[in-house]
C-alpha positions as YAML, in Angstrom:
chain: A
units: angstrom
residues:
- id: 1
  name: UNK
  ca: [0.00, 0.00, 0.00]
- id: 2
  name: UNK
  ca: [1.15, 3.55, -0.77]
- id: 3
  name: UNK
  ca: [0.20, 7.10, 0.14]
- id: 4
  name: UNK
  ca: [-1.61, 9.14, -2.51]
- id: 5
  name: UNK
  ca: [-1.09, 12.91, -2.43]
- id: 6
  name: UNK
  ca: [-3.37, 15.08, -4.58]
- id: 7
  name: UNK
  ca: [-3.10, 18.83, -4.97]
- id: 8
  name: UNK
  ca: [-6.46, 20.40, -5.81]
- id: 9
  name: UNK
  ca: [-5.65, 24.11, -5.62]
- id: 10
  name: UNK
  ca: [-2.98, 26.77, -5.44]
- id: 11
  name: UNK
  ca: [-1.91, 28.27, -2.09]
- id: 12
  name: UNK
  ca: [-2.84, 31.60, -0.51]
- id: 13
  name: UNK
  ca: [0.40, 32.07, 1.50]
- id: 14
  name: UNK
  ca: [4.13, 32.37, 0.77]
- id: 15
  name: UNK
  ca: [5.60, 30.42, 3.68]
- id: 16
  name: UNK
  ca: [9.37, 30.79, 3.88]
- id: 17
  name: UNK
  ca: [9.94, 27.09, 4.57]
- id: 18
  name: UNK
  ca: [7.72, 25.83, 1.75]
- id: 19
  name: UNK
  ca: [9.17, 24.85, -1.61]
- id: 20
  name: UNK
  ca: [6.60, 27.16, -3.19]
- id: 21
  name: UNK
  ca: [7.57, 30.07, -0.95]
- id: 22
  name: UNK
  ca: [9.42, 33.12, -2.18]
- id: 23
  name: UNK
  ca: [12.34, 32.57, 0.20]
- id: 24
  name: UNK
  ca: [13.47, 29.78, -2.11]
- id: 25
  name: UNK
  ca: [13.20, 32.08, -5.16]
- id: 26
  name: UNK
  ca: [11.11, 29.50, -6.98]
- id: 27
  name: UNK
  ca: [8.70, 30.52, -9.69]
- id: 28
  name: UNK
  ca: [5.19, 30.88, -8.30]
- id: 29
  name: UNK
  ca: [3.19, 28.98, -10.89]
- id: 30
  name: UNK
  ca: [-0.53, 29.46, -10.47]
- id: 31
  name: UNK
  ca: [-2.41, 26.17, -10.56]
- id: 32
  name: UNK
  ca: [-5.94, 25.78, -11.79]
- id: 33
  name: UNK
  ca: [-8.58, 24.61, -9.31]
- id: 34
  name: UNK
  ca: [-9.20, 20.88, -9.75]
- id: 35
  name: UNK
  ca: [-12.82, 20.11, -10.56]
- id: 36
  name: UNK
  ca: [-14.62, 17.23, -8.79]
- id: 37
  name: UNK
  ca: [-15.20, 15.54, -12.16]
- id: 38
  name: UNK
  ca: [-11.46, 15.18, -12.74]
- id: 39
  name: UNK
  ca: [-10.94, 13.94, -9.19]
- id: 40
  name: UNK
  ca: [-13.60, 11.26, -9.68]
- id: 41
  name: UNK
  ca: [-11.83, 10.11, -12.86]
- id: 42
  name: UNK
  ca: [-8.56, 9.78, -10.95]
- id: 43
  name: UNK
  ca: [-10.18, 7.74, -8.19]
- id: 44
  name: UNK
  ca: [-12.11, 5.59, -10.68]
- id: 45
  name: UNK
  ca: [-8.89, 4.82, -12.54]
- id: 46
  name: UNK
  ca: [-7.19, 3.81, -9.30]
- id: 47
  name: UNK
  ca: [-10.10, 1.54, -8.45]
- id: 48
  name: UNK
  ca: [-10.22, -0.04, -11.92]
- id: 49
  name: UNK
  ca: [-6.49, -0.78, -11.78]
- id: 50
  name: UNK
  ca: [-6.80, -2.15, -8.24]
- id: 51
  name: UNK
  ca: [-4.27, 0.25, -6.76]
- id: 52
  name: UNK
  ca: [-4.29, -0.04, -2.98]
- id: 53
  name: UNK
  ca: [-3.63, 3.01, -0.84]
- id: 54
  name: UNK
  ca: [-2.67, 3.40, 2.79]
- id: 55
  name: UNK
  ca: [-3.81, 7.02, 2.94]
- id: 56
  name: UNK
  ca: [-5.00, 9.90, 0.79]
- id: 57
  name: UNK
  ca: [-3.58, 13.38, 1.38]
- id: 58
  name: UNK
  ca: [-5.16, 16.61, 0.20]
- id: 59
  name: UNK
  ca: [-2.58, 19.39, 0.18]
- id: 60
  name: UNK
  ca: [1.13, 19.46, 0.78]
- id: 61
  name: UNK
  ca: [2.31, 22.37, -1.34]
- id: 62
  name: UNK
  ca: [-1.16, 23.85, -1.81]
- id: 63
  name: UNK
  ca: [-4.23, 24.93, 0.21]
- id: 64
  name: UNK
  ca: [-7.10, 22.43, -0.29]
- id: 65
  name: UNK
  ca: [-9.72, 24.50, 1.57]
- id: 66
  name: UNK
  ca: [-9.63, 27.04, -1.26]
- id: 67
  name: UNK
  ca: [-11.35, 24.44, -3.43]
- id: 68
  name: UNK
  ca: [-15.15, 24.45, -2.84]
- id: 69
  name: UNK
  ca: [-15.33, 20.87, -4.12]
- id: 70
  name: UNK
  ca: [-13.16, 19.46, -1.32]
- id: 71
  name: UNK
  ca: [-15.99, 17.96, 0.81]
- id: 72
  name: UNK
  ca: [-17.46, 16.30, -2.28]
- id: 73
  name: UNK
  ca: [-14.05, 14.86, -3.22]
- id: 74
  name: UNK
  ca: [-13.45, 13.51, 0.28]
- id: 75
  name: UNK
  ca: [-16.88, 11.86, 0.33]
- id: 76
  name: UNK
  ca: [-16.25, 10.24, -3.07]
- id: 77
  name: UNK
  ca: [-12.87, 8.92, -1.99]
- id: 78
  name: UNK
  ca: [-14.37, 7.61, 1.26]
- id: 79
  name: UNK
  ca: [-17.08, 5.76, -0.66]
- id: 80
  name: UNK
  ca: [-14.77, 4.17, -3.23]
- id: 81
  name: UNK
  ca: [-11.44, 3.75, -1.44]
- id: 82
  name: UNK
  ca: [-12.56, 2.77, 2.04]
- id: 83
  name: UNK
  ca: [-10.90, 1.54, 4.21]
- id: 84
  name: UNK
  ca: [-8.36, 4.33, 3.88]
- id: 85
  name: UNK
  ca: [-7.14, 7.23, 6.03]
- id: 86
  name: UNK
  ca: [-7.99, 10.62, 4.50]
- id: 87
  name: UNK
  ca: [-6.08, 13.72, 5.59]
- id: 88
  name: UNK
  ca: [-6.19, 17.38, 4.61]
- id: 89
  name: UNK
  ca: [-3.26, 19.71, 5.30]
- id: 90
  name: UNK
  ca: [-4.19, 23.37, 5.66]
- id: 91
  name: UNK
  ca: [-2.90, 26.73, 6.88]
- id: 92
  name: UNK
  ca: [-6.56, 27.47, 7.83]
- id: 93
  name: UNK
  ca: [-6.46, 31.10, 6.77]
- id: 94
  name: UNK
  ca: [-9.57, 30.36, 4.72]
- id: 95
  name: UNK
  ca: [-12.63, 28.48, 5.97]
- id: 96
  name: UNK
  ca: [-15.97, 29.05, 4.28]
- id: 97
  name: UNK
  ca: [-18.11, 26.32, 5.83]
- id: 98
  name: UNK
  ca: [-17.16, 23.91, 8.61]
- id: 99
  name: UNK
  ca: [-20.10, 21.50, 8.54]
- id: 100
  name: UNK
  ca: [-19.64, 20.08, 5.00]
- id: 101
  name: UNK
  ca: [-15.95, 19.51, 5.68]
- id: 102
  name: UNK
  ca: [-16.46, 17.82, 9.05]
- id: 103
  name: UNK
  ca: [-19.31, 15.72, 7.68]
- id: 104
  name: UNK
  ca: [-17.45, 14.54, 4.58]
- id: 105
  name: UNK
  ca: [-15.68, 11.54, 6.08]
- id: 106
  name: UNK
  ca: [-12.36, 13.31, 6.63]
- id: 107
  name: UNK
  ca: [-10.21, 11.52, 9.22]
- id: 108
  name: UNK
  ca: [-7.66, 14.22, 10.05]
- id: 109
  name: UNK
  ca: [-7.51, 17.97, 9.45]
- id: 110
  name: UNK
  ca: [-3.91, 19.03, 10.14]
- id: 111
  name: UNK
  ca: [-3.36, 22.76, 10.60]
- id: 112
  name: UNK
  ca: [0.07, 24.26, 9.95]
- id: 113
  name: UNK
  ca: [1.04, 26.83, 12.61]
- id: 114
  name: UNK
  ca: [4.29, 28.56, 13.60]
- id: 115
  name: UNK
  ca: [3.27, 31.17, 16.17]
- id: 116
  name: UNK
  ca: [0.51, 32.36, 18.47]
- id: 117
  name: UNK
  ca: [1.10, 36.07, 17.85]
- id: 118
  name: UNK
  ca: [1.07, 37.76, 14.47]
- id: 119
  name: UNK
  ca: [4.66, 38.93, 14.87]
- id: 120
  name: UNK
  ca: [5.99, 35.39, 15.37]
- id: 121
  name: UNK
  ca: [3.54, 33.64, 13.03]
- id: 122
  name: UNK
  ca: [4.25, 35.87, 10.04]
- id: 123
  name: UNK
  ca: [7.99, 35.18, 10.14]
- id: 124
  name: UNK
  ca: [7.28, 31.83, 8.46]
- id: 125
  name: UNK
  ca: [3.62, 31.96, 7.38]
- id: 126
  name: UNK
  ca: [4.08, 35.02, 5.20]
- id: 127
  name: UNK
  ca: [0.75, 36.58, 4.23]
- id: 128
  name: UNK
  ca: [-1.23, 34.76, 6.89]
- id: 129
  name: UNK
  ca: [-3.32, 36.01, 9.82]
- id: 130
  name: UNK
  ca: [-2.90, 33.97, 13.02]
- id: 131
  name: UNK
  ca: [-6.02, 35.49, 14.63]
- id: 132
  name: UNK
  ca: [-8.11, 34.25, 11.74]
- id: 133
  name: UNK
  ca: [-6.53, 30.79, 12.07]
- id: 134
  name: UNK
  ca: [-7.31, 30.59, 15.79]
- id: 135
  name: UNK
  ca: [-10.88, 31.81, 15.21]
- id: 136
  name: UNK
  ca: [-11.34, 29.17, 12.51]
- id: 137
  name: UNK
  ca: [-10.02, 26.50, 14.85]
- id: 138
  name: UNK
  ca: [-12.52, 27.48, 17.53]
- id: 139
  name: UNK
  ca: [-15.30, 27.36, 14.95]
- id: 140
  name: UNK
  ca: [-14.23, 23.89, 13.85]
- id: 141
  name: UNK
  ca: [-14.22, 22.68, 17.45]
- id: 142
  name: UNK
  ca: [-17.73, 24.07, 17.97]
- id: 143
  name: UNK
  ca: [-19.16, 22.51, 14.81]
- id: 144
  name: UNK
  ca: [-17.40, 19.20, 15.47]
- id: 145
  name: UNK
  ca: [-19.20, 18.97, 18.83]
- id: 146
  name: UNK
  ca: [-22.55, 19.83, 17.24]
- id: 147
  name: UNK
  ca: [-22.16, 17.22, 14.50]
- id: 148
  name: UNK
  ca: [-20.44, 14.68, 16.76]
- id: 149
  name: UNK
  ca: [-17.91, 14.40, 13.96]
- id: 150
  name: UNK
  ca: [-15.06, 11.89, 14.17]
- id: 151
  name: UNK
  ca: [-12.65, 14.15, 12.31]
- id: 152
  name: UNK
  ca: [-9.48, 14.62, 14.33]
- id: 153
  name: UNK
  ca: [-8.31, 18.24, 14.52]
- id: 154
  name: UNK
  ca: [-4.56, 18.60, 14.83]
- id: 155
  name: UNK
  ca: [-2.11, 21.49, 15.05]
- id: 156
  name: UNK
  ca: [1.26, 20.75, 13.43]
- id: 157
  name: UNK
  ca: [3.48, 23.35, 15.05]
- id: 158
  name: UNK
  ca: [6.64, 24.23, 13.12]
- id: 159
  name: UNK
  ca: [9.48, 24.47, 15.62]
- id: 160
  name: UNK
  ca: [12.19, 27.11, 15.25]
- id: 161
  name: UNK
  ca: [14.57, 28.73, 17.72]
- id: 162
  name: UNK
  ca: [12.61, 31.99, 17.65]
- id: 163
  name: UNK
  ca: [9.18, 30.50, 18.50]
- id: 164
  name: UNK
  ca: [9.90, 28.25, 21.49]
- id: 165
  name: UNK
  ca: [7.61, 30.22, 23.81]
- id: 166
  name: UNK
  ca: [4.79, 30.19, 21.25]
- id: 167
  name: UNK
  ca: [5.14, 26.41, 20.97]
- id: 168
  name: UNK
  ca: [4.17, 26.12, 24.64]
- id: 169
  name: UNK
  ca: [1.26, 28.50, 24.11]
- id: 170
  name: UNK
  ca: [0.06, 26.44, 21.16]
- id: 171
  name: UNK
  ca: [0.22, 23.26, 23.24]
- id: 172
  name: UNK
  ca: [-1.88, 24.98, 25.93]
- id: 173
  name: UNK
  ca: [-4.39, 26.11, 23.27]
- id: 174
  name: UNK
  ca: [-4.71, 22.52, 22.09]
- id: 175
  name: UNK
  ca: [-5.33, 21.20, 25.60]
- id: 176
  name: UNK
  ca: [-7.97, 23.85, 26.25]
- id: 177
  name: UNK
  ca: [-9.82, 23.11, 22.99]
- id: 178
  name: UNK
  ca: [-9.44, 19.35, 22.70]
- id: 179
  name: UNK
  ca: [-7.03, 19.49, 19.77]
- id: 180
  name: UNK
  ca: [-4.08, 17.25, 19.03]
- id: 181
  name: UNK
  ca: [-0.66, 18.88, 19.21]
- id: 182
  name: UNK
  ca: [2.19, 17.71, 16.98]
- id: 183
  name: UNK
  ca: [5.49, 19.64, 17.00]
- id: 184
  name: UNK
  ca: [7.39, 19.28, 13.73]
- id: 185
  name: UNK
  ca: [10.97, 20.21, 12.97]
- id: 186
  name: UNK
  ca: [12.22, 22.65, 10.36]
- id: 187
  name: UNK
  ca: [12.58, 21.00, 6.93]
- id: 188
  name: UNK
  ca: [14.93, 22.17, 4.17]
- id: 189
  name: UNK
  ca: [14.65, 20.15, 0.93]
- id: 190
  name: UNK
  ca: [18.23, 20.38, -0.35]
- id: 191
  name: UNK
  ca: [21.53, 22.23, -0.10]
- id: 192
  name: UNK
  ca: [20.45, 25.03, -2.46]
- id: 193
  name: UNK
  ca: [17.34, 25.62, -0.39]
- id: 194
  name: UNK
  ca: [19.38, 25.74, 2.80]
- id: 195
  name: UNK
  ca: [21.71, 28.35, 1.31]
- id: 196
  name: UNK
  ca: [18.80, 30.46, 0.12]
- id: 197
  name: UNK
  ca: [17.09, 30.23, 3.49]
- id: 198
  name: UNK
  ca: [20.25, 31.36, 5.31]
- id: 199
  name: UNK
  ca: [20.48, 34.31, 2.93]
- id: 200
  name: UNK
  ca: [16.82, 35.26, 3.38]
- id: 201
  name: UNK
  ca: [16.19, 34.19, 6.99]
- id: 202
  name: UNK
  ca: [16.04, 37.74, 8.28]
- id: 203
  name: UNK
  ca: [12.94, 38.23, 6.17]
...
């Protein structure tokens, strides 16, 4: 069994540690929004060829919540690929409706976070608003309780030297709101990226 990662949208941030971020001086190619019809064709082809998956990931270098068809895609994958673990990785700066997402069959919603104040958060999550993220998390917690949803809500906190105190605050926030807390280490995909990050780290 393998993991299947599908990008269904572009991203709304320019995180310095992301391969799509401007700190790496990579070209920011705009991606078209994947339509549910194309997603269904991909899943149908996997089923017809009897490909077995361990998990399905939405988002890695993109922001899946920007795509209004995400709940429909998750539900289709759940119906045709079950049993399988379905995850969505998000910066959670955009959240239109919580109920369709939490009722779609999603197993884990993992939220990328690097600070609990705007000053600290924006050092990595360039273009993001941490207050909006925290408000969206509280909304998700509220709707999850109303729906009795099984979706696990997790904060993946990016650990750096400069945000140690905020890491503790994030862990406290998770305990108070019934969220999972997962600290993750800084990741640099290659020597060139490391050199560029050292050059641009003050930004």
